[in-house]
PDB file of C-alpha atoms in Angstrom:
ATOM      1  CA  HIS A 195      69.636 -51.102   1.072  1.00 52.00           C
ATOM      2  CA  ALA A 196      67.905 -49.877  -2.013  1.00 55.00           C
ATOM      3  CA  HIS A 197      64.732 -47.860  -1.533  1.00 57.00           C
ATOM      4  CA  THR A 198      61.665 -49.935  -2.292  1.00 64.00           C
ATOM      5  CA  ALA A 199      58.498 -48.201  -3.436  1.00 64.00           C
ATOM      6  CA  PRO A 200      55.356 -49.091  -1.460  1.00 69.00           C
ATOM      7  CA  LEU A 201      53.053 -51.593  -3.037  1.00 66.00           C
ATOM      8  CA  PRO A 202      49.596 -50.514  -4.197  1.00 66.00           C
ATOM      9  CA  PRO A 203      46.823 -51.205  -1.671  1.00 66.00           C
ATOM     10  CA  ALA A 204      45.128 -53.666  -4.030  1.00 61.00           C
ATOM     11  CA  LEU A 205      48.325 -55.720  -4.355  1.00 66.00           C
ATOM     12  CA  VAL A 206      48.938 -55.668  -0.581  1.00 65.00           C
ATOM     13  CA  ARG A 207      45.430 -56.948   0.065  1.00 59.00           C
ATOM     14  CA  ALA A 208      45.853 -59.627  -2.615  1.00 62.00           C
ATOM     15  CA  ARG A 209      49.027 -60.949  -0.914  1.00 64.00           C
ATOM     16  CA  ASP A 210      47.615 -60.843   2.613  1.00 65.00           C
ATOM     17  CA  PRO A 211      44.605 -63.185   2.901  1.00 67.00           C
ATOM     18  CA  ARG A 212      43.619 -61.637   6.226  1.00 69.00           C
ATOM     19  CA  LEU A 213      42.609 -58.352   4.561  1.00 65.00           C
ATOM     20  CA  PRO A 214      39.339 -58.110   2.653  1.00 67.00           C
ATOM     21  CA  PRO A 215      39.599 -57.145  -1.011  1.00 64.00           C
ATOM     22  CA  LEU A 216      39.000 -53.553  -2.075  1.00 62.00           C
ATOM     23  CA  PRO A 217      35.583 -52.733  -3.573  1.00 66.00           C
ATOM     24  CA  PRO A 218      35.569 -52.533  -7.368  1.00 65.00           C
ATOM     25  CA  THR A 219      36.216 -49.081  -8.824  1.00 62.00           C
ATOM     26  CA  LYS A 220      33.187 -47.489 -10.469  1.00 61.00           C
ATOM     27  CA  VAL A 221      34.091 -46.677 -14.049  1.00 60.00           C
ATOM     28  CA  ARG A 222      31.668 -44.795 -16.263  1.00 61.00           C
ATOM     29  CA  THR A 223      31.470 -45.835 -19.854  1.00 65.00           C
ATOM     30  CA  THR A 224      31.641 -43.315 -22.679  1.00 65.00           C
ATOM     31  CA  HIS A 225      27.891 -43.639 -23.179  1.00 64.00           C
ATOM     32  CA  GLN A 226      27.228 -42.883 -19.511  1.00 66.00           C
ATOM     33  CA  ARG A 227      29.455 -39.799 -19.604  1.00 68.00           C
ATOM     34  CA  ILE A 228      27.742 -38.480 -22.740  1.00 68.00           C
ATOM     35  CA  THR A 229      24.304 -39.068 -21.217  1.00 71.00           C
ATOM     36  CA  ARG A 230      25.272 -37.245 -18.014  1.00 68.00           C
ATOM     37  CA  ASN A 231      26.631 -34.273 -19.967  1.00 69.00           C
ATOM     38  CA  GLN A 232      23.439 -34.118 -21.996  1.00 70.00           C
ATOM     39  CA  GLN A 233      21.375 -34.089 -18.803  1.00 68.00           C
ATOM     40  CA  ARG A 234      23.433 -31.218 -17.432  1.00 67.00           C
ATOM     41  CA  LYS A 235      22.944 -29.214 -20.629  1.00 64.00           C
ATOM     42  CA  ALA A 236      19.220 -29.938 -20.618  1.00 62.00           C
ATOM     43  CA  THR A 237      18.792 -28.589 -17.057  1.00 62.00           C
ATOM     44  CA  PRO A 238      18.087 -24.827 -17.283  1.00 60.00           C
ATOM     45  CA  PRO A 239      20.002 -22.460 -14.994  1.00 61.00           C
ATOM     46  CA  ALA A 240      18.440 -21.062 -11.824  1.00 59.00           C
ATOM     47  CA  SER A 241      17.534 -17.736 -13.462  1.00 59.00           C
ATOM     48  CA  VAL A 242      15.575 -19.471 -16.217  1.00 62.00           C
ATOM     49  CA  ARG A 243      13.799 -21.687 -13.686  1.00 61.00           C
ATOM     50  CA  SER A 244      12.809 -18.594 -11.690  1.00 63.00           C
ATOM     51  CA  GLN A 245      11.438 -16.910 -14.804  1.00 68.00           C
ATOM     52  CA  ASN A 246       9.427 -20.006 -15.678  1.00 69.00           C
ATOM     53  CA  LEU A 247       8.021 -20.187 -12.148  1.00 71.00           C
ATOM     54  CA  PHE A 248       7.052 -16.497 -12.261  1.00 66.00           C
ATOM     55  CA  LYS A 249       5.382 -17.001 -15.639  1.00 73.00           C
ATOM     56  CA  LYS A 250       3.383 -19.997 -14.371  1.00 75.00           C
ATOM     57  CA  THR A 251       2.288 -18.047 -11.278  1.00 74.00           C
ATOM     58  CA  GLU A 252       1.209 -15.125 -13.430  1.00 73.00           C
ATOM     59  CA  GLU A 253      -0.762 -17.443 -15.711  1.00 76.00           C
ATOM     60  CA  LYS A 254      -2.526 -18.983 -12.699  1.00 75.00           C
ATOM     61  CA  MET A 255      -3.461 -15.538 -11.388  1.00 71.00           C
ATOM     62  CA  MET A 256      -4.833 -14.497 -14.783  1.00 74.00           C
ATOM     63  CA  ALA A 257      -6.840 -17.714 -14.958  1.00 72.00           C
ATOM     64  CA  MET A 258      -8.285 -17.074 -11.488  1.00 70.00           C
ATOM     65  CA  MET A 259      -9.248 -13.521 -12.464  1.00 67.00           C
ATOM     66  CA  THR A 260     -10.919 -14.802 -15.624  1.00 66.00           C
ATOM     67  CA  VAL A 261     -12.891 -17.398 -13.666  1.00 59.00           C
ATOM     68  CA  SER A 262     -13.908 -14.762 -11.106  1.00 59.00           C
ATOM     69  CA  ALA A 263     -15.145 -12.405 -13.818  1.00 59.00           C
ATOM     70  CA  ALA A 264     -17.044 -15.215 -15.524  1.00 58.00           C
ATOM     71  CA  THR A 265     -18.633 -16.250 -12.217  1.00 60.00           C
ATOM     72  CA  SER A 266     -19.778 -12.683 -11.504  1.00 56.00           C
ATOM     73  CA  ALA A 267     -21.276 -12.396 -14.979  1.00 57.00           C
ATOM     74  CA  GLN A 268     -23.029 -15.742 -14.553  1.00 58.00           C
ATOM     75  CA  CYS A 269     -24.357 -14.667 -11.170  1.00 54.00           C
ATOM     76  CA  THR A 270     -25.757 -11.435 -12.588  1.00 52.00           C
ATOM     77  CA  ALA A 271     -27.400 -13.207 -15.511  1.00 55.00           C
ATOM     78  CA  ALA A 272     -28.894 -15.864 -13.240  1.00 53.00           C
ATOM     79  CA  SER A 273     -30.270 -13.216 -10.883  1.00 49.00           C
ATOM     80  CA  LEU A 274     -31.928 -11.347 -13.729  1.00 49.00           C
ATOM     81  CA  SER A 275     -33.534 -14.574 -14.950  1.00 51.00           C
ATOM     82  CA  GLY A 276     -34.810 -15.479 -11.492  1.00 50.00           C
ATOM     83  CA  LYS A 277     -32.525 -18.444 -10.921  1.00 49.00           C
ATOM     84  CA  ARG A 278     -30.732 -19.078  -7.624  1.00 47.00           C
ATOM     85  CA  VAL A 279     -26.993 -19.633  -7.799  1.00 45.00           C
ATOM     86  CA  GLN A 280     -24.112 -19.279  -5.353  1.00 48.00           C
ATOM     87  CA  CYS A 281     -22.465 -15.876  -5.902  1.00 51.00           C
ATOM     88  CA  SER A 282     -19.417 -14.149  -4.497  1.00 47.00           C
ATOM     89  CA  ALA A 283     -19.706 -11.496  -1.796  1.00 50.00           C
ATOM     90  CA  GLY A 284     -18.891  -8.701  -4.270  1.00 50.00           C
ATOM     91  CA  ALA A 285     -21.527  -9.903  -6.718  1.00 48.00           C
ATOM     92  CA  ARG A 286     -24.140 -10.213  -3.939  1.00 50.00           C
ATOM     93  CA  LYS A 287     -23.409  -6.654  -2.813  1.00 51.00           C
ATOM     94  CA  ALA A 288     -23.780  -5.317  -6.329  1.00 49.00           C
ATOM     95  CA  LEU A 289     -27.070  -7.170  -6.865  1.00 47.00           C
ATOM     96  CA  ALA A 290     -28.457  -6.058  -3.486  1.00 51.00           C
ATOM     97  CA  ALA A 291     -27.847  -2.372  -4.204  1.00 52.00           C
ATOM     98  CA  PRO A 292     -30.882  -0.359  -5.366  1.00 52.00           C
ATOM     99  CA  ALA A 293     -31.163   0.469  -9.047  1.00 49.00           C
ATOM    100  CA  GLY A 294     -29.024   3.463  -9.913  1.00 51.00           C
ATOM    101  CA  ALA A 295     -27.128   3.402  -6.599  1.00 53.00           C
ATOM    102  CA  ALA A 296     -23.367   3.567  -6.663  1.00 53.00           C
ATOM    103  CA  VAL A 297     -21.614   0.425  -5.499  1.00 46.00           C
ATOM    104  CA  PRO A 298     -18.394   1.029  -3.528  1.00 50.00           C
ATOM    105  CA  ALA A 299     -15.448   0.012  -5.674  1.00 48.00           C
ATOM    106  CA  ARG A 300     -12.775  -2.306  -4.391  1.00 44.00           C
ATOM    107  CA  SER A 301      -9.412  -0.815  -3.636  1.00 41.00           C
ATOM    108  CA  ALA A 302      -7.200  -0.642  -6.706  1.00 39.00           C
ATOM    109  CA  ARG A 303      -4.157  -2.908  -6.727  1.00 38.00           C
ATOM    110  CA  ASN A 304      -2.328  -1.086  -9.507  1.00 39.00           C
ATOM    111  CA  VAL A 305       0.496   0.822  -7.809  1.00 37.00           C
ATOM    112  CA  THR A 306       0.652   3.352 -10.634  1.00 37.00           C
ATOM    113  CA  THR A 307      -2.881   4.582  -9.786  1.00 37.00           C
ATOM    114  CA  ARG A 308      -2.389   7.372  -7.217  1.00 38.00           C
ATOM    115  CA  ALA A 309      -4.549  10.073  -5.725  1.00 55.00           C
ATOM    116  CA  VAL A 310      -1.677  12.560  -5.717  1.00 82.00           C
ATOM    117  CA  LEU A 311      -0.753  14.597  -8.772  1.00 90.00           C
ATOM    118  CA  GLN A 312       1.256  12.567 -11.293  1.00 92.00           C
ATOM    119  CA  ILE A 313       3.798  14.564 -13.325  1.00 91.00           C
ATOM    120  CA  ASN A 314       4.938  13.113 -16.630  1.00 92.00           C
ATOM    121  CA  THR A 315       7.197  15.736 -18.239  1.00 92.00           C
ATOM    122  CA  ALA A 316       9.799  18.306 -17.278  1.00 92.00           C
ATOM    123  CA  ALA A 317       7.429  21.088 -18.402  1.00 94.00           C
ATOM    124  CA  GLU A 318       4.797  19.870 -15.950  1.00 95.00           C
ATOM    125  CA  PHE A 319       7.477  19.711 -13.265  1.00 95.00           C
ATOM    126  CA  ASP A 320       8.322  23.366 -13.834  1.00 95.00           C
ATOM    127  CA  ALA A 321       4.657  24.395 -13.719  1.00 94.00           C
ATOM    128  CA  GLU A 322       3.563  22.320 -10.708  1.00 94.00           C
ATOM    129  CA  VAL A 323       6.726  22.323  -8.598  1.00 95.00           C
ATOM    130  CA  LEU A 324       9.050  25.187  -9.446  1.00 95.00           C
ATOM    131  CA  ASN A 325       6.222  27.724  -9.916  1.00 95.00           C
ATOM    132  CA  SER A 326       4.175  26.557  -6.934  1.00 94.00           C
ATOM    133  CA  LYS A 327       3.146  29.090  -4.291  1.00 93.00           C
ATOM    134  CA  VAL A 328       3.101  26.450  -1.558  1.00 94.00           C
ATOM    135  CA  PRO A 329       5.745  23.918  -0.474  1.00 95.00           C
ATOM    136  CA  VAL A 330       5.855  20.809  -2.655  1.00 95.00           C
ATOM    137  CA  LEU A 331       6.783  17.281  -1.623  1.00 96.00           C
ATOM    138  CA  VAL A 332       8.115  15.442  -4.673  1.00 96.00           C
ATOM    139  CA  ASP A 333       8.177  11.649  -4.766  1.00 96.00           C
ATOM    140  CA  PHE A 334      10.577  10.228  -7.368  1.00 95.00           C
ATOM    141  CA  TRP A 335       9.556   6.662  -8.235  1.00 94.00           C
ATOM    142  CA  ALA A 336       9.845   3.908 -10.850  1.00 93.00           C
ATOM    143  CA  ALA A 337       7.530   1.089 -11.879  1.00 91.00           C
ATOM    144  CA  TRP A 338      10.231  -1.558 -11.256  1.00 92.00           C
ATOM    145  CA  CYS A 339      11.049  -0.252  -7.749  1.00 91.00           C
ATOM    146  CA  GLY A 340       9.668  -2.440  -4.949  1.00 89.00           C
ATOM    147  CA  PRO A 341       9.994   0.068  -2.055  1.00 91.00           C
ATOM    148  CA  CYS A 342       8.257   2.674  -4.241  1.00 91.00           C
ATOM    149  CA  LYS A 343       5.089   0.604  -3.934  1.00 89.00           C
ATOM    150  CA  LEU A 344       5.307   0.819  -0.145  1.00 89.00           C
ATOM    151  CA  ILE A 345       5.712   4.568   0.007  1.00 92.00           C
ATOM    152  CA  SER A 346       2.938   5.255  -2.543  1.00 89.00           C
ATOM    153  CA  LYS A 347       0.183   4.450  -0.031  1.00 89.00           C
ATOM    154  CA  VAL A 348       1.912   6.514   2.645  1.00 92.00           C
ATOM    155  CA  VAL A 349       2.051   9.520   0.332  1.00 92.00           C
ATOM    156  CA  GLU A 350      -1.656   9.148  -0.470  1.00 89.00           C
ATOM    157  CA  LYS A 351      -2.580   9.166   3.227  1.00 90.00           C
ATOM    158  CA  CYS A 352      -0.290  12.105   3.875  1.00 91.00           C
ATOM    159  CA  GLU A 353      -1.894  14.202   1.147  1.00 88.00           C
ATOM    160  CA  ALA A 354      -5.332  13.653   2.675  1.00 88.00           C
ATOM    161  CA  GLU A 355      -4.171  15.035   6.030  1.00 89.00           C
ATOM    162  CA  TYR A 356      -2.616  18.278   4.760  1.00 90.00           C
ATOM    163  CA  PRO A 357      -4.771  21.159   3.490  1.00 87.00           C
ATOM    164  CA  ALA A 358      -4.273  22.263  -0.104  1.00 81.00           C
ATOM    165  CA  GLY A 359      -2.794  25.596   0.928  1.00 87.00           C
ATOM    166  CA  THR A 360      -0.269  23.952   3.256  1.00 92.00           C
ATOM    167  CA  LEU A 361       1.395  21.322   1.111  1.00 93.00           C
ATOM    168  CA  LYS A 362       1.257  19.990  -2.425  1.00 94.00           C
ATOM    169  CA  ILE A 363       2.392  16.431  -3.119  1.00 94.00           C
ATOM    170  CA  VAL A 364       3.390  15.283  -6.593  1.00 95.00           C
ATOM    171  CA  LYS A 365       4.912  12.139  -8.017  1.00 95.00           C
ATOM    172  CA  ILE A 366       7.205  11.852 -11.002  1.00 95.00           C
ATOM    173  CA  GLU A 367       8.490   8.716 -12.706  1.00 94.00           C
ATOM    174  CA  THR A 368      12.240   8.740 -13.153  1.00 93.00           C
ATOM    175  CA  ASP A 369      12.656   6.551 -16.236  1.00 93.00           C
ATOM    176  CA  PRO A 370      10.979   8.970 -18.706  1.00 94.00           C
ATOM    177  CA  ASN A 371      12.690  11.988 -17.103  1.00 94.00           C
ATOM    178  CA  PRO A 372      16.439  11.337 -16.932  1.00 93.00           C
ATOM    179  CA  GLU A 373      17.209  15.069 -17.111  1.00 94.00           C
ATOM    180  CA  LEU A 374      15.452  15.640 -13.773  1.00 94.00           C
ATOM    181  CA  VAL A 375      17.215  12.635 -12.269  1.00 94.00           C
ATOM    182  CA  GLU A 376      20.558  14.111 -13.272  1.00 94.00           C
ATOM    183  CA  LYS A 377      19.654  17.662 -12.249  1.00 95.00           C
ATOM    184  CA  TYR A 378      18.591  16.741  -8.717  1.00 95.00           C
ATOM    185  CA  ALA A 379      21.005  13.791  -8.281  1.00 93.00           C
ATOM    186  CA  VAL A 380      18.289  11.203  -7.703  1.00 94.00           C
ATOM    187  CA  TYR A 381      20.351   8.024  -7.649  1.00 89.00           C
ATOM    188  CA  GLY A 382      18.318   5.967  -5.148  1.00 92.00           C
ATOM    189  CA  LEU A 383      14.618   5.086  -5.185  1.00 92.00           C
ATOM    190  CA  PRO A 384      12.254   5.967  -3.769  1.00 93.00           C
ATOM    191  CA  THR A 385      13.440   9.526  -3.120  1.00 95.00           C
ATOM    192  CA  ILE A 386      11.387  12.321  -1.594  1.00 96.00           C
ATOM    193  CA  MET A 387      12.391  15.977  -1.654  1.00 96.00           C
ATOM    194  CA  ILE A 388      10.811  19.261  -0.542  1.00 97.00           C
ATOM    195  CA  PHE A 389      10.723  22.291  -2.834  1.00 97.00           C
ATOM    196  CA  LYS A 390      10.046  25.837  -1.652  1.00 96.00           C
ATOM    197  CA  ASP A 391      10.002  28.922  -3.864  1.00 94.00           C
ATOM    198  CA  GLY A 392      11.164  26.893  -6.857  1.00 94.00           C
ATOM    199  CA  VAL A 393      14.288  25.388  -5.286  1.00 95.00           C
ATOM    200  CA  PRO A 394      14.895  22.169  -3.324  1.00 96.00           C
ATOM    201  CA  VAL A 395      15.198  22.668   0.423  1.00 96.00           C
ATOM    202  CA  GLU A 396      18.743  21.943   1.546  1.00 95.00           C
ATOM    203  CA  GLY A 397      19.061  18.586   3.254  1.00 94.00           C
ATOM    204  CA  SER A 398      15.489  17.505   2.463  1.00 95.00           C
ATOM    205  CA  LYS A 399      16.415  14.776  -0.020  1.00 95.00           C
ATOM    206  CA  ARG A 400      15.645  11.413   1.572  1.00 95.00           C
ATOM    207  CA  GLU A 401      16.000   7.932   0.066  1.00 93.00           C
ATOM    208  CA  GLY A 402      14.128   4.784   1.020  1.00 92.00           C
ATOM    209  CA  ALA A 403      10.641   3.840   2.203  1.00 90.00           C
ATOM    210  CA  ILE A 404       9.069   5.635   5.161  1.00 92.00           C
ATOM    211  CA  ASN A 405       5.916   5.220   7.255  1.00 93.00           C
ATOM    212  CA  LEU A 406       3.283   7.902   7.799  1.00 93.00           C
ATOM    213  CA  ALA A 407       4.413   8.926  11.273  1.00 93.00           C
ATOM    214  CA  LYS A 408       8.010   9.428  10.186  1.00 94.00           C
ATOM    215  CA  LEU A 409       6.878  11.266   7.063  1.00 95.00           C
ATOM    216  CA  LYS A 410       4.939  13.736   9.227  1.00 93.00           C
ATOM    217  CA  ASP A 411       7.991  14.223  11.443  1.00 94.00           C
ATOM    218  CA  TYR A 412      10.063  14.736   8.310  1.00 95.00           C
ATOM    219  CA  LEU A 413       7.713  17.469   7.072  1.00 95.00           C
ATOM    220  CA  THR A 414       7.506  19.099  10.495  1.00 94.00           C
ATOM    221  CA  GLY A 415      11.268  19.316  10.601  1.00 94.00           C
ATOM    222  CA  TYR A 416      11.123  21.571   7.545  1.00 94.00           C
ATOM    223  CA  GLY A 417       8.356  23.813   8.870  1.00 93.00           C
ATOM    224  CA  ILE A 418       5.374  22.072   7.272  1.00 92.00           C
ATOM    225  CA  ALA A 419       2.561  21.242   9.710  1.00 88.00           C
ATOM    226  CA  ASN A 420      -0.864  19.776   9.059  1.00 80.00           C
ATOM    227  CA  ALA A 421      -2.630  22.091  11.499  1.00 64.00           C
TER     228      ALA A 421
END
């Protein structure tokens, strides 16, 4: 017997009345295909959508800050003119303070504002770190580094707990000082390192964020106590 090729399912169903017909095949026209391709091209990639979302969030925050500043100014002007308006807590505190009295400032949110000594050049690094008479804790950081923001507050608190003659803490930004990054092999951020007598203490280089308790233990391990 000669081999017979199987019939297509549509033809089999057409010959057998007991079987229901197959559903019609969905065929896109040329116009539909072109429209779909245009829609795909018009949809921005995920990275662009993320940038747009970040930009919108930033614009909303700026608008809120502008409204807050305008409200405080309006509150001050209304108070001076004798009118009663609803003011924010910060504005009420400033207005309630006696004339000439200092009003406590709100905590700064800018991570680049630090109480510790900020070094900007290699010459300053030589003067403040290499020529220091006391041990120096150096914090290498960058503005784009997220964990650097976490350790900045820890370093501030640590400096307040150590006397000036016991420990000096300095910060240096890595981007403007690539020669120091190369010299001390700072390839991860944030990085802290202890210097004594003008040279880095062996094994003291540490990468990553750290809390205050662990930072104290770290300093104690290299003979630096806050007593």
